[in-house]
CSV table of C-alpha atoms and ligand atoms in Angstrom, one decimal:
chain,number,residue,atom,x,y,z
A,20,UNK,CA,13.6,8.3,-19.9
A,21,UNK,CA,11.2,11.0,-18.8
A,22,UNK,CA,8.7,9.3,-16.5
A,23,UNK,CA,5.5,10.9,-15.2
A,24,UNK,CA,4.4,9.5,-11.9
A,25,UNK,CA,0.8,10.5,-11.2
A,26,UNK,CA,-0.9,9.6,-8.0
A,27,UNK,CA,-3.6,10.7,-5.6
A,28,UNK,CA,-1.2,10.5,-2.6
A,29,UNK,CA,2.6,10.4,-1.9
A,30,UNK,CA,4.7,10.4,1.3
A,31,UNK,CA,5.6,12.9,2.8
A,32,UNK,CA,2.9,15.1,1.4
A,33,UNK,CA,-0.4,13.2,1.9
A,34,UNK,CA,-1.1,9.6,3.0
A,35,UNK,CA,-4.0,7.3,3.7
A,36,UNK,CA,-2.2,4.0,3.0
A,37,UNK,CA,0.5,2.0,1.3
A,38,UNK,CA,0.0,3.8,-2.1
A,39,UNK,CA,1.6,6.9,-0.6
A,40,UNK,CA,4.6,5.0,0.7
A,41,UNK,CA,5.2,3.5,-2.7
A,42,UNK,CA,4.8,6.6,-4.8
A,43,UNK,CA,6.9,8.6,-2.3
A,44,UNK,CA,9.8,6.0,-2.3
A,45,UNK,CA,9.9,4.6,-5.9
A,46,UNK,CA,11.0,7.8,-7.6
A,47,UNK,CA,14.2,8.1,-5.5
A,48,UNK,CA,16.1,5.0,-6.7
A,49,UNK,CA,14.8,5.6,-10.3
A,50,UNK,CA,16.2,9.1,-10.2
A,51,UNK,CA,19.5,7.8,-8.7
A,52,UNK,CA,19.6,5.4,-11.7
A,53,UNK,CA,19.6,8.4,-14.0
A,54,UNK,CA,15.9,8.6,-15.0
A,55,UNK,CA,14.1,11.9,-15.1
A,56,UNK,CA,11.0,11.8,-12.9
A,57,UNK,CA,8.1,14.3,-12.7
A,58,UNK,CA,5.8,13.4,-9.9
A,59,UNK,CA,2.2,14.8,-10.0
A,60,UNK,CA,-0.3,14.8,-7.2
A,61,UNK,CA,-3.2,17.1,-6.0
A,62,UNK,CA,-2.5,20.2,-3.9
A,63,UNK,CA,-4.6,19.1,-0.9
A,64,UNK,CA,-4.9,21.3,2.1
A,65,UNK,CA,-2.5,18.9,4.0
A,66,UNK,CA,0.1,19.4,1.3
A,67,UNK,CA,0.3,23.1,2.0
A,68,UNK,CA,1.1,22.2,5.6
A,69,UNK,CA,3.6,19.3,4.8
A,70,UNK,CA,5.6,20.8,1.9
A,71,UNK,CA,8.5,22.9,3.2
A,72,UNK,CA,8.6,25.1,0.1
A,73,UNK,CA,6.0,25.4,-2.6
A,74,UNK,CA,6.5,27.6,-5.7
A,75,UNK,CA,3.9,28.6,-8.2
A,76,UNK,CA,5.1,27.6,-11.7
A,77,UNK,CA,2.5,30.1,-13.1
A,78,UNK,CA,1.5,27.3,-15.5
A,79,UNK,CA,-2.3,27.2,-15.7
A,80,UNK,CA,-4.1,24.3,-17.3
A,81,UNK,CA,-7.7,24.3,-18.5
A,82,UNK,CA,-9.9,21.2,-18.3
A,83,UNK,CA,-13.4,21.0,-19.7
A,84,UNK,CA,-15.8,19.1,-17.4
A,85,UNK,CA,-19.2,18.6,-19.1
A,86,UNK,CA,-18.9,22.0,-20.9
A,87,UNK,CA,-17.5,24.0,-17.9
A,88,UNK,CA,-13.8,24.9,-18.1
A,89,UNK,CA,-12.0,24.3,-14.8
A,90,UNK,CA,-8.6,25.8,-14.3
A,91,UNK,CA,-5.8,24.1,-12.4
A,92,UNK,CA,-2.8,25.9,-10.9
A,93,UNK,CA,0.5,24.0,-11.1
A,94,UNK,CA,2.8,24.4,-8.0
A,95,UNK,CA,6.1,22.7,-7.5
A,96,UNK,CA,8.5,21.4,-4.9
A,97,UNK,CA,11.1,18.7,-4.5
A,98,UNK,CA,10.8,15.2,-3.1
A,99,UNK,CA,12.9,15.3,0.1
A,100,UNK,CA,16.2,13.6,-0.3
A,101,UNK,CA,16.0,13.2,-4.1
A,102,UNK,CA,16.4,15.0,-7.4
A,103,UNK,CA,12.7,14.7,-8.2
A,104,UNK,CA,10.4,17.5,-9.2
A,105,UNK,CA,7.0,17.2,-7.6
A,106,UNK,CA,4.1,19.1,-9.3
A,107,UNK,CA,0.9,19.8,-7.4
A,108,UNK,CA,-2.4,20.4,-9.2
A,109,UNK,CA,-4.2,23.1,-7.3
A,110,UNK,CA,-8.0,23.7,-7.5
A,111,UNK,CA,-9.6,25.3,-4.5
A,112,UNK,CA,-13.0,23.7,-4.7
A,113,UNK,CA,-11.7,20.2,-5.4
A,114,UNK,CA,-8.7,19.9,-3.2
A,115,UNK,CA,-8.6,22.6,-0.5
A,116,UNK,CA,-10.6,20.6,2.0
A,117,UNK,CA,-10.0,18.2,4.9
A,118,UNK,CA,-9.6,14.6,3.9
A,119,UNK,CA,-8.3,13.1,0.6
A,120,UNK,CA,-11.3,11.0,-0.5
A,121,UNK,CA,-13.9,11.6,2.2
A,122,UNK,CA,-14.6,12.4,5.8
A,123,UNK,CA,-16.5,10.9,8.7
A,124,UNK,CA,-19.8,11.3,6.7
A,125,UNK,CA,-18.4,9.0,3.9
A,126,UNK,CA,-16.8,9.4,0.5
A,127,UNK,CA,-17.0,12.9,-1.1
A,128,UNK,CA,-19.9,13.0,-3.6
A,129,UNK,CA,-17.7,14.6,-6.2
A,130,UNK,CA,-14.8,12.2,-6.3
A,131,UNK,CA,-15.4,11.3,-9.9
A,132,UNK,CA,-15.3,15.0,-10.9
A,133,UNK,CA,-12.2,15.6,-8.8
A,134,UNK,CA,-10.1,12.8,-10.2
A,135,UNK,CA,-11.2,13.2,-13.8
A,136,UNK,CA,-10.1,16.8,-13.4
A,137,UNK,CA,-6.8,15.8,-11.8
A,138,UNK,CA,-6.0,13.2,-14.4
A,139,UNK,CA,-6.6,15.5,-17.3
A,140,UNK,CA,-4.9,18.4,-15.6
A,141,UNK,CA,-1.7,16.3,-15.3
A,142,UNK,CA,-1.9,15.4,-19.0
A,143,UNK,CA,-2.4,19.0,-19.9
A,144,UNK,CA,0.6,20.1,-17.7
A,145,UNK,CA,2.8,17.2,-19.0
A,146,UNK,CA,2.3,18.5,-22.6
A,147,UNK,CA,3.9,21.8,-21.6
A,148,UNK,CA,7.0,20.3,-19.9
A,149,UNK,CA,10.2,20.9,-21.8
A,150,UNK,CA,11.2,17.2,-21.9
A,151,UNK,CA,8.9,14.9,-24.0
A,152,UNK,CA,7.2,12.2,-22.0
A,153,UNK,CA,8.2,8.6,-22.4
A,154,UNK,CA,6.3,6.9,-19.7
A,155,UNK,CA,3.0,7.8,-18.0
A,156,UNK,CA,2.8,5.7,-14.8
A,157,UNK,CA,-0.5,5.9,-12.9
A,158,UNK,CA,-1.7,4.3,-9.7
A,159,UNK,CA,-5.1,2.9,-8.7
A,160,UNK,CA,-8.6,4.1,-9.8
A,161,UNK,CA,-8.0,7.8,-9.1
A,162,UNK,CA,-5.6,8.1,-12.1
A,163,UNK,CA,-6.6,5.0,-14.0
A,164,UNK,CA,-8.3,7.0,-16.8
A,165,UNK,CA,-4.8,8.3,-17.9
A,166,UNK,CA,-4.2,5.4,-20.3
A,167,UNK,CA,-7.7,5.8,-21.7
A,168,UNK,CA,-7.0,9.5,-22.5
A,169,UNK,CA,-3.5,8.8,-23.8
A,170,UNK,CA,-5.1,6.6,-26.5
A,171,UNK,CA,-8.2,8.8,-27.2
A,172,UNK,CA,-8.4,12.6,-26.5
A,173,UNK,CA,-4.7,12.9,-26.0
A,174,UNK,CA,-3.5,10.4,-28.6
A,175,UNK,CA,-1.6,13.0,-30.6
A,176,UNK,CA,0.1,14.6,-27.7
A,177,UNK,CA,1.3,11.2,-26.3
A,178,UNK,CA,1.8,9.1,-29.4
A,179,UNK,CA,5.3,8.3,-28.4
A,180,UNK,CA,4.6,7.6,-24.8
A,181,UNK,CA,3.8,4.3,-23.1
A,182,UNK,CA,1.3,3.9,-20.2
A,183,UNK,CA,1.6,1.7,-17.1
A,184,UNK,CA,-1.1,1.3,-14.4
A,185,UNK,CA,-0.1,-0.1,-11.0
A,186,UNK,CA,-2.9,-1.9,-9.1
A,187,UNK,CA,-2.4,-1.5,-5.3
A,188,UNK,CA,-5.8,-2.8,-4.2
A,189,UNK,CA,-8.4,-4.2,-6.6
A,190,UNK,CA,-11.2,-3.7,-4.0
A,191,UNK,CA,-11.3,0.1,-4.8
A,192,UNK,CA,-12.2,0.6,-8.5
A,193,UNK,CA,-13.8,4.0,-8.9
A,194,UNK,CA,-17.3,3.0,-10.0
A,195,UNK,CA,-19.6,5.9,-10.9
A,196,UNK,CA,-22.9,6.3,-12.7
A,197,UNK,CA,-22.8,6.1,-16.5
A,198,UNK,CA,-23.4,9.9,-17.1
A,199,UNK,CA,-19.9,10.5,-15.8
A,200,UNK,CA,-18.8,9.4,-19.4
A,201,UNK,CA,-19.9,13.0,-20.3
A,202,UNK,CA,-18.0,14.5,-17.5
A,203,UNK,CA,-14.9,12.7,-18.6
A,204,UNK,CA,-15.5,13.8,-22.2
A,205,UNK,CA,-15.0,10.2,-23.4
A,206,UNK,CA,-16.8,8.8,-26.5
A,207,UNK,CA,-19.9,6.7,-25.7
A,208,UNK,CA,-18.6,3.9,-27.9
A,209,UNK,CA,-16.3,3.1,-25.0
A,210,UNK,CA,-19.2,2.5,-22.7
A,211,UNK,CA,-19.5,-1.2,-23.4
A,212,UNK,CA,-18.5,-4.4,-21.6
A,213,UNK,CA,-15.2,-4.5,-23.5
A,214,UNK,CA,-14.1,-1.1,-22.2
A,215,UNK,CA,-15.4,1.1,-19.4
A,216,UNK,CA,-18.8,-0.3,-18.7
A,217,UNK,CA,-19.2,-2.5,-15.6
A,218,UNK,CA,-22.7,-3.7,-14.6
A,219,UNK,CA,-24.3,-0.5,-16.1
A,220,UNK,CA,-21.8,1.8,-14.5
A,221,UNK,CA,-18.6,3.5,-15.4
A,222,UNK,CA,-15.5,1.8,-14.0
A,223,UNK,CA,-12.3,3.9,-14.0
A,224,UNK,CA,-10.0,1.0,-13.0
A,225,UNK,CA,-11.4,-1.2,-15.7
A,226,UNK,CA,-10.7,1.5,-18.3
A,227,UNK,CA,-7.1,1.7,-17.2
A,228,UNK,CA,-6.7,-2.1,-17.2
A,229,UNK,CA,-8.1,-2.3,-20.8
A,230,UNK,CA,-6.0,0.6,-22.2
A,231,UNK,CA,-2.7,0.5,-20.4
A,232,UNK,CA,0.3,-0.8,-22.3
A,233,UNK,CA,1.4,-2.6,-19.1
A,234,UNK,CA,-0.2,-3.4,-15.7
A,235,UNK,CA,1.7,-4.1,-12.5
A,236,UNK,CA,0.6,-5.3,-9.1
A,237,UNK,CA,2.6,-4.8,-5.8
A,238,UNK,CA,3.5,-8.5,-5.4
A,239,UNK,CA,3.9,-11.4,-7.8
A,240,UNK,CA,1.4,-13.6,-5.9
A,241,UNK,CA,-1.3,-10.9,-6.0
A,242,UNK,CA,-0.9,-10.6,-9.8
A,243,UNK,CA,-1.9,-14.3,-10.1
A,244,UNK,CA,-4.7,-14.2,-7.4
A,245,UNK,CA,-6.5,-11.2,-9.0
A,246,UNK,CA,-7.2,-13.4,-12.1
A,247,UNK,CA,-9.5,-15.5,-10.0
A,248,UNK,CA,-13.1,-14.7,-8.8
A,249,UNK,CA,-12.0,-14.9,-5.2
A,250,UNK,CA,-9.6,-11.9,-5.5
A,251,UNK,CA,-10.5,-10.2,-8.8
A,252,UNK,CA,-13.5,-8.2,-7.4
A,253,UNK,CA,-15.3,-8.8,-10.7
A,254,UNK,CA,-12.4,-7.8,-12.9
A,255,UNK,CA,-10.8,-11.2,-13.0
A,256,UNK,CA,-11.9,-11.8,-16.6
A,257,UNK,CA,-10.4,-8.6,-17.9
A,258,UNK,CA,-7.2,-9.2,-16.0
A,259,UNK,CA,-6.9,-12.8,-17.2
A,260,UNK,CA,-7.3,-11.5,-20.8
A,261,UNK,CA,-4.5,-9.1,-20.2
A,262,UNK,CA,-2.2,-11.5,-18.3
A,263,UNK,CA,0.6,-11.2,-20.9
A,264,UNK,CA,0.9,-7.5,-19.9
A,265,UNK,CA,0.5,-8.0,-16.1
A,266,UNK,CA,3.6,-8.0,-13.9
A,267,UNK,CA,4.0,-8.5,-10.2
A,268,UNK,CA,6.7,-6.3,-8.7
A,269,UNK,CA,7.2,-6.5,-5.0
A,270,UNK,CA,7.2,-3.2,-3.0
A,271,UNK,CA,10.3,-2.3,-1.0
A,272,UNK,CA,10.6,-0.7,2.4
A,273,UNK,CA,12.2,2.6,3.1
A,274,UNK,CA,15.2,1.5,5.2
A,275,UNK,CA,15.9,5.1,6.2
A,276,UNK,CA,12.7,5.0,8.2
A,277,UNK,CA,12.3,1.3,9.1
A,278,UNK,CA,15.6,-0.3,10.3
A,279,UNK,CA,16.4,-1.3,13.9
A,280,UNK,CA,20.0,0.1,13.6
A,281,UNK,CA,18.9,3.7,13.2
A,282,UNK,CA,15.2,4.1,13.8
A,283,UNK,CA,14.7,7.4,15.6
A,284,UNK,CA,11.4,6.3,17.2
A,285,UNK,CA,12.6,3.3,19.2
A,286,UNK,CA,14.2,3.4,22.7
A,287,UNK,CA,17.3,1.3,21.8
A,288,UNK,CA,18.9,0.2,18.6
A,289,UNK,CA,19.9,-3.3,17.7
A,290,UNK,CA,21.1,-5.4,14.8
A,291,UNK,CA,21.4,-9.0,13.7
A,292,UNK,CA,24.8,-9.3,15.4
A,293,UNK,CA,23.7,-7.6,18.7
A,294,UNK,CA,20.1,-8.1,19.7
A,295,UNK,CA,20.5,-6.7,23.3
A,296,UNK,CA,18.7,-3.5,22.3
A,297,UNK,CA,15.6,-5.5,21.4
A,298,UNK,CA,15.2,-6.6,25.1
A,299,UNK,CA,15.1,-2.9,26.1
A,300,UNK,CA,12.5,-2.2,23.4
A,301,UNK,CA,10.4,-5.1,24.7
A,302,UNK,CA,10.5,-3.8,28.3
A,303,UNK,CA,9.7,-0.2,27.1
A,304,UNK,CA,6.7,-1.5,25.0
A,305,UNK,CA,5.3,-3.4,28.0
A,306,UNK,CA,5.7,-0.3,30.2
A,307,UNK,CA,4.1,2.0,27.6
A,308,UNK,CA,1.2,-0.3,27.0
A,309,UNK,CA,0.5,-1.0,30.7
A,310,UNK,CA,1.5,-4.7,30.6
A,311,UNK,CA,3.6,-6.3,33.4
A,312,UNK,CA,7.3,-6.4,32.5
A,313,UNK,CA,7.7,-10.1,32.3
A,314,UNK,CA,9.7,-12.4,30.2
A,315,UNK,CA,6.8,-13.9,28.2
A,316,UNK,CA,6.2,-14.0,24.5
A,317,UNK,CA,4.7,-10.7,23.2
A,318,UNK,CA,2.5,-10.8,20.1
A,319,UNK,CA,2.0,-7.5,18.2
A,320,UNK,CA,-0.5,-6.3,15.6
A,321,UNK,CA,-0.8,-3.0,13.7
A,322,UNK,CA,-3.6,-2.8,11.3
A,323,UNK,CA,-6.5,-1.0,9.8
A,324,UNK,CA,-9.4,-2.7,11.6
A,325,UNK,CA,-11.2,-4.2,8.5
A,326,UNK,CA,-12.4,-7.5,7.3
A,327,UNK,CA,-9.5,-7.5,4.8
A,328,UNK,CA,-7.0,-7.7,7.6
A,329,UNK,CA,-8.7,-10.8,9.2
A,330,UNK,CA,-9.6,-9.0,12.5
A,331,UNK,CA,-12.5,-11.5,12.8
A,332,UNK,CA,-9.9,-14.3,12.9
A,333,UNK,CA,-8.0,-12.5,15.6
A,334,UNK,CA,-11.2,-12.1,17.6
A,335,UNK,CA,-11.8,-15.8,17.3
A,336,UNK,CA,-8.2,-16.7,18.3
A,337,UNK,CA,-7.7,-14.4,21.2
A,338,UNK,CA,-9.5,-16.4,24.0
A,339,UNK,CA,-7.5,-19.5,23.3
A,340,UNK,CA,-4.2,-17.6,22.7
A,341,UNK,CA,-4.6,-15.7,26.0
A,342,UNK,CA,-5.0,-18.9,27.9
A,343,UNK,CA,-1.3,-19.3,27.4
A,344,UNK,CA,1.3,-17.2,29.4
A,345,UNK,CA,1.6,-14.5,26.7
A,346,UNK,CA,0.9,-10.9,26.1
A,347,UNK,CA,-0.8,-9.2,23.0
A,348,UNK,CA,-0.4,-5.6,21.9
A,349,UNK,CA,-2.8,-4.3,19.3
A,350,UNK,CA,-2.7,-0.9,17.5
A,351,UNK,CA,-5.4,-0.1,15.0
A,352,UNK,CA,-8.3,2.0,13.9
A,353,UNK,CA,-11.2,1.5,11.5
A,354,UNK,CA,-14.5,-0.4,11.6
A,355,UNK,CA,-16.4,0.7,14.8
A,356,UNK,CA,-18.0,-2.7,15.3
A,357,UNK,CA,-14.6,-4.6,15.2
A,358,UNK,CA,-13.2,-1.8,17.4
A,359,UNK,CA,-16.0,-2.4,20.0
A,360,UNK,CA,-15.4,-6.1,20.1
A,361,UNK,CA,-11.7,-5.7,20.6
A,362,UNK,CA,-12.4,-3.2,23.4
A,363,UNK,CA,-14.5,-5.8,25.1
A,364,UNK,CA,-11.7,-8.3,25.0
A,365,UNK,CA,-9.2,-5.7,26.2
A,366,UNK,CA,-11.4,-5.2,29.4
A,367,UNK,CA,-11.8,-8.9,29.8
A,368,UNK,CA,-8.1,-9.7,29.5
A,369,UNK,CA,-6.6,-6.6,31.2
A,370,UNK,CA,-3.0,-7.1,32.1
A,371,UNK,CA,-2.5,-9.5,29.1
A,372,UNK,CA,-4.0,-7.7,26.2
A,373,UNK,CA,-3.3,-4.0,25.4
A,374,UNK,CA,-5.4,-2.2,22.8
A,375,UNK,CA,-4.7,1.2,21.4
A,376,UNK,CA,-7.3,2.6,19.1
A,377,UNK,CA,-5.5,5.3,17.2
A,378,UNK,CA,-3.2,6.1,14.2
A,379,UNK,CA,0.1,6.3,16.1
A,380,UNK,CA,3.3,6.1,14.1
A,381,UNK,CA,5.7,6.1,17.1
A,382,UNK,CA,3.8,3.2,18.8
A,383,UNK,CA,3.9,1.3,15.5
A,384,UNK,CA,7.7,1.5,15.5
A,385,UNK,CA,7.8,0.5,19.2
A,386,UNK,CA,5.6,-2.5,18.5
A,387,UNK,CA,7.8,-3.6,15.5
A,388,UNK,CA,10.9,-3.3,17.7
A,389,UNK,CA,9.6,-4.7,21.0
A,390,UNK,CA,7.3,-7.6,20.1
A,391,UNK,CA,8.4,-11.2,19.6
A,392,UNK,CA,5.8,-12.2,17.0
A,393,UNK,CA,3.7,-10.2,14.6
A,394,UNK,CA,0.1,-11.2,13.6
A,395,UNK,CA,-1.1,-10.6,10.1
A,396,UNK,CA,-4.0,-12.9,9.3
A,397,UNK,CA,-5.2,-11.0,6.2
A,398,UNK,CA,-7.9,-12.4,4.0
A,399,UNK,CA,-6.1,-10.8,1.0
A,400,UNK,CA,-2.9,-8.6,1.0
A,401,UNK,CA,-1.7,-7.0,-2.2
A,402,UNK,CA,1.7,-6.6,-0.7
A,403,UNK,CA,1.7,-5.6,3.0
A,404,UNK,CA,4.5,-3.7,4.6
A,405,UNK,CA,4.3,-4.7,8.3
A,406,UNK,CA,5.5,-8.2,7.7
A,407,UNK,CA,8.6,-6.8,6.0
A,408,UNK,CA,9.2,-4.4,8.9
A,409,UNK,CA,8.7,-7.2,11.3
A,410,UNK,CA,11.4,-9.3,9.6
A,411,UNK,CA,13.8,-6.4,9.7
A,412,UNK,CA,13.2,-6.0,13.4
A,413,UNK,CA,13.6,-9.7,14.4
A,414,UNK,CA,9.8,-9.9,15.1
A,415,UNK,CA,8.7,-13.2,13.7
A,416,UNK,CA,5.6,-12.8,11.4
A,417,UNK,CA,2.6,-15.1,11.6
A,418,UNK,CA,0.8,-14.6,8.3
A,419,UNK,CA,-2.0,-16.0,6.1
A,420,UNK,CA,-0.5,-17.4,2.9
A,421,UNK,CA,-1.9,-14.8,0.5
A,422,UNK,CA,-0.6,-12.1,-1.8
A,423,UNK,CA,2.6,-10.3,-0.7
A,424,UNK,CA,2.6,-12.2,2.6
A,425,UNK,CA,3.2,-15.4,0.7
A,426,UNK,CA,5.9,-13.8,-1.3
A,427,UNK,CA,7.9,-12.4,1.6
A,428,UNK,CA,7.5,-14.9,4.5
A,429,UNK,CA,8.9,-18.5,4.4
A,430,UNK,CA,7.1,-21.0,6.6
A,431,UNK,CA,9.1,-22.6,9.4
A,432,UNK,CA,9.4,-26.3,8.8
A,433,UNK,CA,12.1,-28.8,9.6
A,434,UNK,CA,13.3,-28.6,6.0
A,435,UNK,CA,13.4,-24.7,5.8
A,436,UNK,CA,15.0,-24.5,9.2
A,437,UNK,CA,17.7,-26.9,8.0
A,438,UNK,CA,18.2,-24.9,4.8
A,439,UNK,CA,18.2,-21.6,6.9
A,440,UNK,CA,15.4,-20.1,4.8
A,441,UNK,CA,12.6,-20.2,7.4
A,442,UNK,CA,11.5,-16.7,8.4
A,443,UNK,CA,8.0,-17.0,10.0
A,444,UNK,CA,4.8,-19.0,10.2
A,445,UNK,CA,2.1,-19.3,7.5
A,446,UNK,CA,-1.4,-20.8,7.4
A,447,UNK,CA,-3.7,-21.3,4.5
A,448,UNK,CA,-7.4,-21.8,5.4
A,449,UNK,CA,-9.1,-18.7,6.5
A,450,UNK,CA,-10.2,-20.2,9.8
A,451,UNK,CA,-9.5,-19.6,13.5
A,452,UNK,CA,-8.2,-23.1,13.9
A,453,UNK,CA,-5.6,-22.7,11.1
A,454,UNK,CA,-4.5,-19.3,12.6
A,455,UNK,CA,-4.2,-20.8,16.1
A,456,UNK,CA,-2.2,-23.7,14.6
A,457,UNK,CA,0.4,-21.3,13.3
A,458,UNK,CA,0.4,-19.4,16.6
A,459,UNK,CA,1.0,-22.6,18.6
A,460,UNK,CA,3.8,-23.6,16.2
A,461,UNK,CA,5.5,-20.3,16.8
A,462,UNK,CA,5.2,-20.8,20.6
A,463,UNK,CA,6.8,-24.2,20.3
A,464,UNK,CA,9.8,-22.7,18.5
A,465,UNK,CA,10.0,-19.7,20.8
A,466,UNK,CA,10.6,-22.1,23.7
A,467,UNK,CA,13.7,-23.5,21.9
A,468,UNK,CA,16.0,-20.5,22.0
A,469,UNK,CA,18.6,-21.9,19.5
A,470,UNK,CA,15.9,-22.4,16.9
A,471,UNK,CA,14.2,-19.1,17.7
A,472,UNK,CA,17.4,-17.2,17.3
A,473,UNK,CA,18.1,-18.8,14.0
A,474,UNK,CA,14.6,-18.0,12.7
A,475,UNK,CA,15.0,-14.3,13.7
A,476,UNK,CA,18.4,-14.1,12.2
A,477,UNK,CA,17.1,-15.5,8.8
A,478,UNK,CA,14.4,-12.8,8.8
A,479,UNK,CA,16.7,-9.9,9.7
A,480,UNK,CA,19.0,-10.8,6.9
A,481,UNK,CA,16.3,-10.4,4.2
A,482,UNK,CA,16.8,-7.6,1.8
A,483,UNK,CA,13.7,-5.5,1.1
A,484,UNK,CA,15.2,-2.2,-0.1
A,485,UNK,CA,13.7,-0.3,-3.0
A,486,UNK,CA,16.6,-0.6,-5.5
A,487,UNK,CA,15.7,-4.1,-6.8
A,488,UNK,CA,12.0,-3.1,-7.4
A,489,UNK,CA,12.9,0.2,-9.0
A,490,UNK,CA,15.3,-1.7,-11.4
A,491,UNK,CA,12.4,-4.0,-12.4
A,492,UNK,CA,10.1,-1.0,-13.1
A,493,UNK,CA,12.9,0.6,-15.2
A,494,UNK,CA,13.4,-2.6,-17.1
A,495,UNK,CA,9.6,-2.8,-17.8
A,496,UNK,CA,9.5,0.8,-19.0
A,497,UNK,CA,12.5,0.2,-21.4
A,498,UNK,CA,10.9,-2.9,-22.8
A,499,UNK,CA,7.7,-1.0,-23.5
A,500,UNK,CA,9.5,1.8,-25.3
A,501,UNK,CA,11.6,-0.7,-27.4
A,502,UNK,CA,8.6,-2.9,-28.2
B,11,ADP,P1,-2.5,-1.2,4.1
B,11,ADP,O1,-1.9,-0.3,3.1
B,11,ADP,O2,-3.4,-2.2,3.5
B,11,ADP,O3,-3.2,-0.5,5.2
B,11,ADP,P2,0.2,-2.1,4.7
B,11,ADP,O4,0.8,-3.2,5.6
B,11,ADP,O5,0.6,-2.2,3.2
B,11,ADP,O6,-1.4,-2.1,4.8
B,11,ADP,O7,0.6,-0.7,5.2
B,11,ADP,C1,0.0,-0.1,6.3
B,11,ADP,C2,1.0,1.0,6.9
B,11,ADP,O8,0.2,1.8,7.8
B,11,ADP,C3,2.1,0.4,7.7
B,11,ADP,O9,3.2,1.3,7.7
B,11,ADP,C4,1.5,0.4,9.1
B,11,ADP,O10,2.5,0.4,10.1
B,11,ADP,C5,0.7,1.6,9.1
B,11,ADP,N1,-0.4,1.6,10.1
B,11,ADP,C6,-1.6,0.9,9.9
B,11,ADP,N2,-2.4,1.2,10.9
B,11,ADP,C7,-1.7,2.0,11.8
B,11,ADP,C8,-2.0,2.7,13.0
B,11,ADP,N3,-3.2,2.5,13.6
B,11,ADP,N4,-1.1,3.5,13.6
B,11,ADP,C9,0.1,3.7,12.9
B,11,ADP,N5,0.4,3.1,11.8
B,11,ADP,C10,-0.4,2.3,11.2
């Protein structure tokens, strides 16, 4: 199969979140399995800095935007460590700036124009590739119009191709004013409640959901949750209508980067059969974060500081948690109000609570390796990566039972301990009490070393590599082409 992957970000070229990890990792096992992958993304300013070699293909594509022809330059490079061609769509005005979607002043005002251009430019370029396209795989709102185009303006060019849209987070939909239908060059008949219209505006993600041949989410549980008003962000009805085409495929983790046996960013290595290095990692984490080097349980958290991640629950739980003889290490950035509240706590509980407000990849690795427990009280979590990293590093996750967290962490009960399936602690109600309940259960087990060791061992033995997920994508693509 020839698969076009189109995304607004991909590791190692540009990243703001989990989307980049997925799109940077998924093509590798698919290529190893013999598929031909062409990955397309914008040529941001940061790409010029991150890509080791960039070649101009001299292909130029022309996209009409409300009567003005805009030209895209197609540059190319390879995805590191894989036989995958990456194509970058260059356009000075749209992509040669700091930031991917916005800056400290907010979202860029021309995001609609930028991503309509990018999506059409990819389709124009794909037409000129020597191998015919079998699958067009797009991700999130930025490229969600691709399935709409493939069945309208580009119906002839891609008659034999099938389209797949992966939903990484329903809370970002690409909602713009209705006149952007003109910018997109799409027929006004599509501006109705059954297609692209959403409360009087144009909704890119809705268009993709309606037109794609298949939809995927990044965990099975999230694929069910988003069909309900609580998680569907207004699109639950459209998603429920298309549920026969909606599949949940769990993300993997890149074990070249995240494994305690060979992580280059941690002070000592360890494995399920020899955990001595983890003690050194804990001591180093305490030292680095200014906490006393004592043999007490250390709770870690690495997060965007947003409501989604349950930071309010954390704030509610901290005073009671810190009454115990424990330490808490938090790394995060985001909402300035939540940041301020956490800073107040850090001052009040100095010596027990360490807070680092930054995006610090090395410290993230050190926390995963050095902490005993990991806190993830998310309100919703499409997949979540940190709980999977925690399991790999013998850091027992305490999670809210939602989305990918529910799919990857097995609650510790008498029964699951006996069956050796327990890997962490889960709570359901979105309340401080429920969160504290799970925390206290973890402390009880922590104080029984035999049980604690078994729990950690169960988690470390979990397999979260990308091969299984890639095989499921390939199976889905094949099924679409045969159907
Ligand atoms: P989301 O994509 O919703 O932010 P995920 O758990 O899927 O959440 O992935 C977040 C990724 O970003 C993880 O690899 C996590 O370690 C990393 N991360 C989040 N915040 C920080 C931070 N402040 N510093 C370093 N890494 C961070």
